[in-house]
Amino acid sequence: MTDHTSVRAGARRPQRYLPMQILLGFLVIYFLVPFWWVIVNSSKDAPGLFGGGNTLWFTDQIDYLGNLRQLFTYDGGIYLRWMLNSTLYAIAGGVGATVLAVMAGYGFAKYRFAARRFSFAVVLGALMVPATALVIPTFILFSRLGLTNTVWAVILPSLLNPFGVYLMHVYARDAVPDELLDAARVDGAGELRTFFQIALPLMRPAVVTVLLLSAVASWNNYFLPLAMLSDNRLFPVTVGLGLWQGIASANNAGTTSLWSLIILGSLVSVIPLIIAFFSLQRHWRGGLSVGGLR
Amino acid sequence: MTLLTEKRAPRPQPETRKIRGKVHLREHLMGWLFVGPFGIVFLAFLIAPLAYALYLSLFQKKLIGGTSFVLFDNYVKAFTDPSFLSGVWFVIRFSLVSIPLQILIALALALILDAVTTAFARFSRLMIFLPYAIPTVIGAVMWGFLYSKGFGPLTDIFGLFGATAPDFLSSDLIFYGLLNVVTWQWAGYYMIILYAALQGVDPTLYEAARMDGAGRWQIATRIKIPLIAPALILILVFSLIGTLQFFNEPQILRYLAAGAIGSDFTPNMYAYQQAFSLANFNYGSAISFALGGVVFICVYAFLFFTRKRRSFL
């Protein structure tokens, strides 16, 4: 803790407890080991993968390009399709769920309408309903409507995000002053204009957070698409890789190439979300604190 | 409520009453306009499926005689079914170990990251959070590789010391294998939530405590932790709900750990098997509903014991 470091950090002097930083270092290694393993092993060809040797280090043959070509051409390029499906489900489900949650959270926070307390209590109660418990009846209802095995079977149920409503409610209540809304109304702005021009900009950190959380939930969803879809061209990448994993495990001998596809496929599939999280970091961190404060 | 009190209030001048009534009607309308779209989705994809699952769970399909109303027979069957009960017992045991472990790690990390403000600490925060961006399915696939005898480094590492590597996919150790996957996946997310809550605490409180002679440990245990208690309760409740519904990780590792994970390993896997492999939707629905009941009881018991019911629900 020399003088120049404390100047650099401004008002708060940087705290560096060395033992704790060493502990952090070990934990970072633990959290990164699976990524490292996947990065290393997706560079190998089948002999390198199965030939023994150090599983945590590269072999002489580093062949990312060849493996990528194999991944994206296998079975008529089905992997790229899975990635695009995942993207579609994440964007459609995420944006839809966010629009609904922002409107509902704002409505619950700022209007005293009939049955408001009761409705909000029901929404909070819904947080406790196991999401997977809804999949079986939803599947039967959708199959009656002929919606199973379509993209709608995955997108429509993803629109439901009670936690998003809860988060938006808390945020709108605290971050949007009633006086400001009243002032806008007195100045002649309609309710919708007040919402879009006054409230929405104030709620932006929470909106980004809810959008990110809903998109991640859709991207990561496994149970719902697994139950709803039977055509593998509609699979998201989670269900697709699960399928490959099942095939590869069932007959280990004949499908050595599939293992290397699964390894590289796992690596490629996590890249979009990691980029999204890092690039939007500034926005979601402000919003995450809200959910925990009440 | 507002409508009732208004009727009982002393009758105001006709004009003002008319205006006030209009304003209120407008407020009701606007409120429902904002909440309505979510309400429709809520009814269609939560209330309706739940009601339908309840309805389905009261029937039984027989080979002869078709479907018949059996009231609670499916539930009686579920709560005497060793497959369901062993699954419930497993997820409860798993919750009791995994949730305190994850929260302890997350809390310790959040407190460290709140105290240490170097660039490396900021980097660590992101890296520890990274697994949250990984789908649970992919996380399970990755750890499955690390555990496996063929590809995993465990054989090499333990071989260095002349020991045999533990097989986390065997029935003896699968509990710990899954425990590790879940901790790796979620501890960072909980850490971020707790860290965000800690950052929201007014730093002058620490100054005051320091003046009174409190050490770092005392500040952490007496000031920081009590102040972020609501955030702790929140993540405990969500991890409890999530863990009782355990599905993705065991379902994926099933292929690799065939002997250790059966199709009735967790209640959700059992419900999935009943509904989608055996087309026994009635019993599958009953299991889902029974699991929902277990979740509700566990969450309520937890909130009751922490006496924090009012802070969250």
Coordinates of C-alpha atoms in Angstrom, one line a residue, chain B:
Chain B
M1 CA -61.0 -1.3 -1.5
T2 CA -60.8 2.2 -2.8
L3 CA -64.2 1.9 -4.4
L4 CA -65.8 0.9 -1.1
T5 CA -64.4 3.6 1.0
E6 CA -65.4 6.2 -1.6
K7 CA -69.0 5.1 -1.4
R8 CA -69.0 5.5 2.4
A9 CA -67.3 8.9 2.4
P10 CA -69.5 11.9 2.9
R11 CA -71.1 12.9 -0.3
P12 CA -69.0 15.6 -2.0
Q13 CA -70.1 18.1 -4.5
P14 CA -71.5 16.4 -7.7
E15 CA -68.8 17.7 -10.0
T16 CA -65.8 16.8 -7.9
R17 CA -67.3 13.4 -7.3
K18 CA -67.6 12.8 -11.0
I19 CA -64.0 13.8 -11.7
R20 CA -62.7 11.7 -8.9
G21 CA -64.6 8.7 -10.0
K22 CA -63.3 9.2 -13.5
V23 CA -59.7 9.5 -12.3
H24 CA -60.1 6.2 -10.4
L25 CA -61.6 4.4 -13.2
R26 CA -58.8 5.6 -15.4
E27 CA -56.2 4.4 -12.9
H28 CA -57.9 0.9 -12.7
L29 CA -57.9 0.8 -16.5
M30 CA -54.3 1.9 -16.9
G31 CA -53.2 -0.5 -14.2
W32 CA -54.8 -3.4 -15.8
L33 CA -53.6 -2.3 -19.2
F34 CA -50.0 -2.5 -18.0
V35 CA -50.4 -5.8 -16.0
G36 CA -52.9 -7.4 -18.5
P37 CA -50.5 -8.8 -21.1
F38 CA -48.4 -10.5 -18.4
G39 CA -51.7 -11.6 -16.8
I40 CA -52.8 -13.4 -19.9
V41 CA -49.5 -15.2 -20.2
F42 CA -49.6 -16.0 -16.5
L43 CA -53.1 -17.5 -16.9
A44 CA -52.3 -19.4 -20.1
F45 CA -48.9 -20.9 -19.1
L46 CA -49.1 -21.1 -15.3
I47 CA -52.6 -21.3 -13.9
A48 CA -54.1 -23.3 -16.8
P49 CA -51.3 -26.0 -16.8
L50 CA -51.4 -26.2 -13.0
A51 CA -55.1 -26.7 -13.0
Y52 CA -54.9 -29.2 -15.8
A53 CA -52.1 -31.1 -14.0
L54 CA -54.2 -31.3 -10.9
Y55 CA -57.1 -32.5 -13.0
L56 CA -55.0 -35.1 -14.8
S57 CA -53.5 -36.3 -11.5
L58 CA -56.9 -37.4 -10.3
F59 CA -57.4 -39.9 -13.1
Q60 CA -55.9 -43.2 -13.9
K61 CA -55.6 -44.9 -17.3
K62 CA -56.1 -48.6 -17.3
L63 CA -55.6 -51.1 -20.1
I64 CA -59.2 -52.3 -19.6
G65 CA -61.9 -49.8 -18.9
G66 CA -60.1 -46.7 -20.1
T67 CA -59.5 -43.6 -18.0
S68 CA -61.3 -43.4 -14.7
F69 CA -61.6 -40.9 -11.8
V70 CA -59.6 -42.2 -8.8
L71 CA -59.4 -39.0 -6.6
F72 CA -56.2 -39.2 -4.6
D73 CA -55.1 -42.7 -5.6
N74 CA -52.2 -41.4 -7.6
Y75 CA -50.9 -39.4 -4.7
V76 CA -51.3 -42.4 -2.3
K77 CA -49.4 -44.4 -4.9
A78 CA -46.7 -41.7 -5.2
F79 CA -46.1 -41.3 -1.5
T80 CA -45.8 -45.1 -1.1
D81 CA -43.7 -45.5 -4.3
P82 CA -40.1 -46.3 -3.4
S83 CA -38.9 -44.7 -6.6
F84 CA -40.5 -41.3 -5.8
L85 CA -39.6 -41.5 -2.1
S86 CA -36.0 -42.3 -2.7
G87 CA -35.9 -39.4 -5.2
V88 CA -37.4 -37.0 -2.7
W89 CA -35.0 -38.2 -0.1
F90 CA -32.1 -37.7 -2.4
V91 CA -33.0 -34.1 -3.4
I92 CA -33.6 -33.2 0.3
R93 CA -30.3 -34.6 1.3
F94 CA -28.6 -33.0 -1.6
S95 CA -30.2 -29.6 -0.7
L96 CA -29.1 -29.9 2.9
V97 CA -25.4 -30.3 1.8
S98 CA -25.2 -28.3 -1.4
I99 CA -27.0 -25.2 -0.5
P100 CA -25.1 -24.3 2.7
L101 CA -21.9 -25.2 0.9
Q102 CA -22.6 -22.9 -2.1
I103 CA -23.9 -20.1 0.1
L104 CA -20.8 -20.3 2.4
I105 CA -18.4 -20.2 -0.6
A106 CA -20.4 -17.4 -2.2
L107 CA -20.5 -15.4 1.1
A108 CA -16.8 -15.8 1.8
L109 CA -16.0 -14.8 -1.8
A110 CA -18.3 -11.8 -1.7
L111 CA -16.8 -10.6 1.6
I112 CA -13.2 -11.1 0.2
L113 CA -14.1 -9.2 -3.0
D114 CA -15.7 -6.5 -1.0
A115 CA -12.6 -6.0 1.1
V116 CA -9.9 -6.6 -1.6
T117 CA -10.0 -4.0 -4.3
T118 CA -7.1 -4.8 -6.6
A119 CA -7.3 -5.4 -10.3
F120 CA -6.8 -9.1 -9.8
A121 CA -9.8 -9.1 -7.4
R122 CA -11.9 -7.6 -10.2
F123 CA -10.6 -10.2 -12.7
S124 CA -11.4 -13.0 -10.2
R125 CA -14.9 -11.7 -9.7
L126 CA -15.6 -12.1 -13.4
M127 CA -13.9 -15.5 -13.7
I128 CA -15.8 -16.9 -10.8
F129 CA -19.0 -15.7 -12.2
L130 CA -18.3 -17.1 -15.6
P131 CA -19.9 -20.6 -15.1
Y132 CA -23.3 -18.9 -14.7
A133 CA -23.1 -18.0 -18.4
I134 CA -22.7 -21.7 -19.2
P135 CA -25.9 -23.8 -19.7
T136 CA -26.2 -26.3 -16.9
V137 CA -26.3 -29.0 -19.6
I138 CA -23.0 -27.9 -21.0
G139 CA -21.5 -27.6 -17.5
A140 CA -22.5 -31.2 -16.8
V141 CA -21.0 -32.3 -20.1
M142 CA -17.7 -30.6 -19.3
W143 CA -17.5 -32.1 -15.8
G144 CA -18.5 -35.4 -17.2
F145 CA -15.4 -35.3 -19.4
L146 CA -13.2 -34.3 -16.5
Y147 CA -14.5 -37.2 -14.3
S148 CA -14.2 -39.8 -17.1
K149 CA -11.5 -42.3 -16.9
G150 CA -10.6 -42.0 -20.6
F151 CA -10.3 -38.2 -21.1
G152 CA -10.1 -36.9 -17.6
P153 CA -7.0 -35.6 -15.8
L154 CA -7.9 -37.3 -12.5
T155 CA -6.1 -40.6 -13.5
D156 CA -2.9 -38.7 -14.3
I157 CA -3.0 -36.4 -11.3
F158 CA -3.6 -39.2 -8.8
G159 CA -1.2 -41.4 -10.7
L160 CA 1.6 -39.0 -9.8
F161 CA 1.1 -39.9 -6.2
G162 CA 0.7 -43.6 -6.9
A163 CA -3.0 -43.5 -6.0
T164 CA -6.0 -44.6 -7.9
A165 CA -8.3 -41.8 -9.0
P166 CA -11.7 -41.5 -7.4
D167 CA -14.5 -42.3 -9.8
F168 CA -17.1 -39.5 -9.3
L169 CA -19.4 -41.3 -11.7
S170 CA -19.7 -44.4 -9.5
S171 CA -22.7 -44.9 -7.3
D172 CA -20.6 -44.3 -4.2
L173 CA -19.3 -40.9 -5.2
I174 CA -21.9 -39.6 -7.6
F175 CA -23.3 -37.4 -4.8
Y176 CA -20.0 -35.6 -4.6
G177 CA -19.6 -35.5 -8.3
L178 CA -22.9 -33.7 -8.7
L179 CA -22.2 -31.6 -5.6
N180 CA -19.1 -30.3 -7.4
V181 CA -20.9 -29.6 -10.7
V182 CA -23.6 -27.6 -8.9
T183 CA -21.3 -25.6 -6.7
W184 CA -19.1 -24.8 -9.7
Q185 CA -22.2 -23.6 -11.7
W186 CA -24.0 -21.5 -9.1
A187 CA -21.6 -20.3 -6.4
G188 CA -20.4 -17.4 -8.7
Y189 CA -23.9 -16.3 -9.4
Y190 CA -24.8 -16.1 -5.7
M191 CA -21.5 -14.4 -5.0
I192 CA -22.4 -11.6 -7.5
I193 CA -25.8 -11.1 -5.9
L194 CA -24.2 -10.9 -2.4
Y195 CA -21.4 -8.7 -3.7
A196 CA -23.9 -6.3 -5.2
A197 CA -25.8 -6.2 -1.9
L198 CA -22.6 -5.5 0.0
Q199 CA -21.7 -2.7 -2.4
G200 CA -25.0 -1.1 -1.5
V201 CA -24.1 -0.8 2.1
D202 CA -23.2 2.7 3.3
P203 CA -19.4 2.7 4.0
T204 CA -19.7 5.2 6.8
L205 CA -21.1 2.4 8.9
Y206 CA -17.8 0.7 8.7
E207 CA -16.0 3.9 9.7
A208 CA -18.2 4.2 12.7
A209 CA -17.6 0.6 13.7
R210 CA -13.8 1.1 13.3
M211 CA -13.9 4.1 15.6
D212 CA -15.6 1.9 18.2
G213 CA -12.7 -0.5 17.9
A214 CA -14.2 -3.2 15.7
G215 CA -11.8 -5.4 13.7
R216 CA -12.3 -6.6 10.1
W217 CA -13.7 -9.9 11.3
Q218 CA -16.2 -8.1 13.6
I219 CA -17.3 -5.7 10.9
A220 CA -17.9 -8.6 8.5
T221 CA -19.9 -10.7 11.0
R222 CA -21.7 -8.0 13.0
I223 CA -22.4 -5.4 10.3
K224 CA -22.0 -6.8 6.7
I225 CA -23.7 -10.1 7.1
P226 CA -26.8 -8.9 9.0
L227 CA -27.2 -6.1 6.5
I228 CA -27.3 -8.4 3.5
A229 CA -29.5 -11.0 5.3
P230 CA -32.4 -10.3 2.9
A231 CA -30.2 -11.1 -0.1
L232 CA -29.1 -14.3 1.6
I233 CA -32.6 -15.3 2.3
L234 CA -33.6 -14.7 -1.3
I235 CA -30.8 -16.8 -2.8
L236 CA -31.4 -19.5 -0.2
V237 CA -35.1 -19.7 -1.2
F238 CA -34.2 -19.8 -4.9
S239 CA -31.5 -22.4 -4.6
L240 CA -33.9 -24.5 -2.5
I241 CA -36.6 -24.3 -5.2
G242 CA -34.0 -25.1 -7.9
T243 CA -32.3 -28.0 -6.1
L244 CA -35.5 -29.8 -5.2
Q245 CA -36.3 -29.8 -9.0
F246 CA -32.9 -31.2 -9.8
F247 CA -33.0 -32.5 -13.4
N248 CA -30.5 -31.3 -16.0
E249 CA -27.2 -32.4 -14.5
P250 CA -28.2 -35.9 -13.4
Q251 CA -30.0 -36.4 -16.7
I252 CA -26.9 -35.5 -18.7
L253 CA -24.5 -37.5 -16.5
R254 CA -26.8 -40.5 -16.6
Y255 CA -25.3 -41.5 -20.0
L256 CA -21.8 -41.6 -18.5
A257 CA -22.8 -42.9 -15.0
A258 CA -25.2 -45.5 -16.1
G259 CA -25.0 -47.7 -13.0
A260 CA -25.1 -44.8 -10.5
I261 CA -28.0 -42.7 -11.9
G262 CA -31.3 -44.5 -12.6
S263 CA -34.3 -43.0 -14.3
D264 CA -35.9 -42.4 -10.9
F265 CA -32.8 -40.6 -9.5
T266 CA -34.7 -37.4 -8.7
P267 CA -38.5 -36.8 -8.6
N268 CA -38.3 -34.7 -11.7
M269 CA -36.5 -37.3 -13.7
Y270 CA -39.1 -39.9 -12.5
A271 CA -41.9 -37.6 -13.6
Y272 CA -40.2 -37.1 -17.0
Q273 CA -39.8 -40.8 -17.4
Q274 CA -43.4 -41.6 -16.4
A275 CA -44.8 -38.9 -18.8
F276 CA -42.6 -39.1 -21.8
S277 CA -41.1 -42.6 -21.8
L278 CA -44.1 -44.5 -20.5
A279 CA -46.8 -42.0 -21.7
N280 CA -48.3 -42.2 -18.2
F281 CA -49.3 -38.6 -18.0
N282 CA -51.7 -39.0 -15.1
Y283 CA -49.1 -40.5 -12.8
G284 CA -46.4 -38.1 -14.1
S285 CA -48.7 -35.1 -13.3
A286 CA -49.3 -36.5 -9.8
I287 CA -45.6 -36.8 -9.2
S288 CA -45.0 -33.2 -10.4
F289 CA -47.8 -32.0 -8.2
A290 CA -46.5 -34.0 -5.3
L291 CA -43.1 -32.5 -5.9
G292 CA -44.6 -29.0 -6.0
G293 CA -46.1 -29.8 -2.6
V294 CA -42.8 -30.9 -1.2
V295 CA -41.2 -27.7 -2.6
F296 CA -43.9 -25.5 -1.0
I297 CA -43.6 -27.2 2.4
C298 CA -39.8 -27.0 2.4
V299 CA -39.8 -23.3 1.4
Y300 CA -42.4 -22.4 3.9
A301 CA -40.7 -24.3 6.6
F302 CA -37.4 -22.5 5.8
L303 CA -39.0 -19.1 5.8
F304 CA -40.8 -19.9 9.0
F305 CA -37.6 -20.9 10.7
T306 CA -35.7 -17.9 9.6
R307 CA -38.6 -15.7 10.7
K308 CA -38.2 -13.6 7.7
R309 CA -41.5 -14.3 6.1
R310 CA -42.5 -10.7 5.8
S311 CA -39.3 -9.5 4.1
F312 CA -39.8 -11.6 1.1
L313 CA -43.4 -13.0 0.6

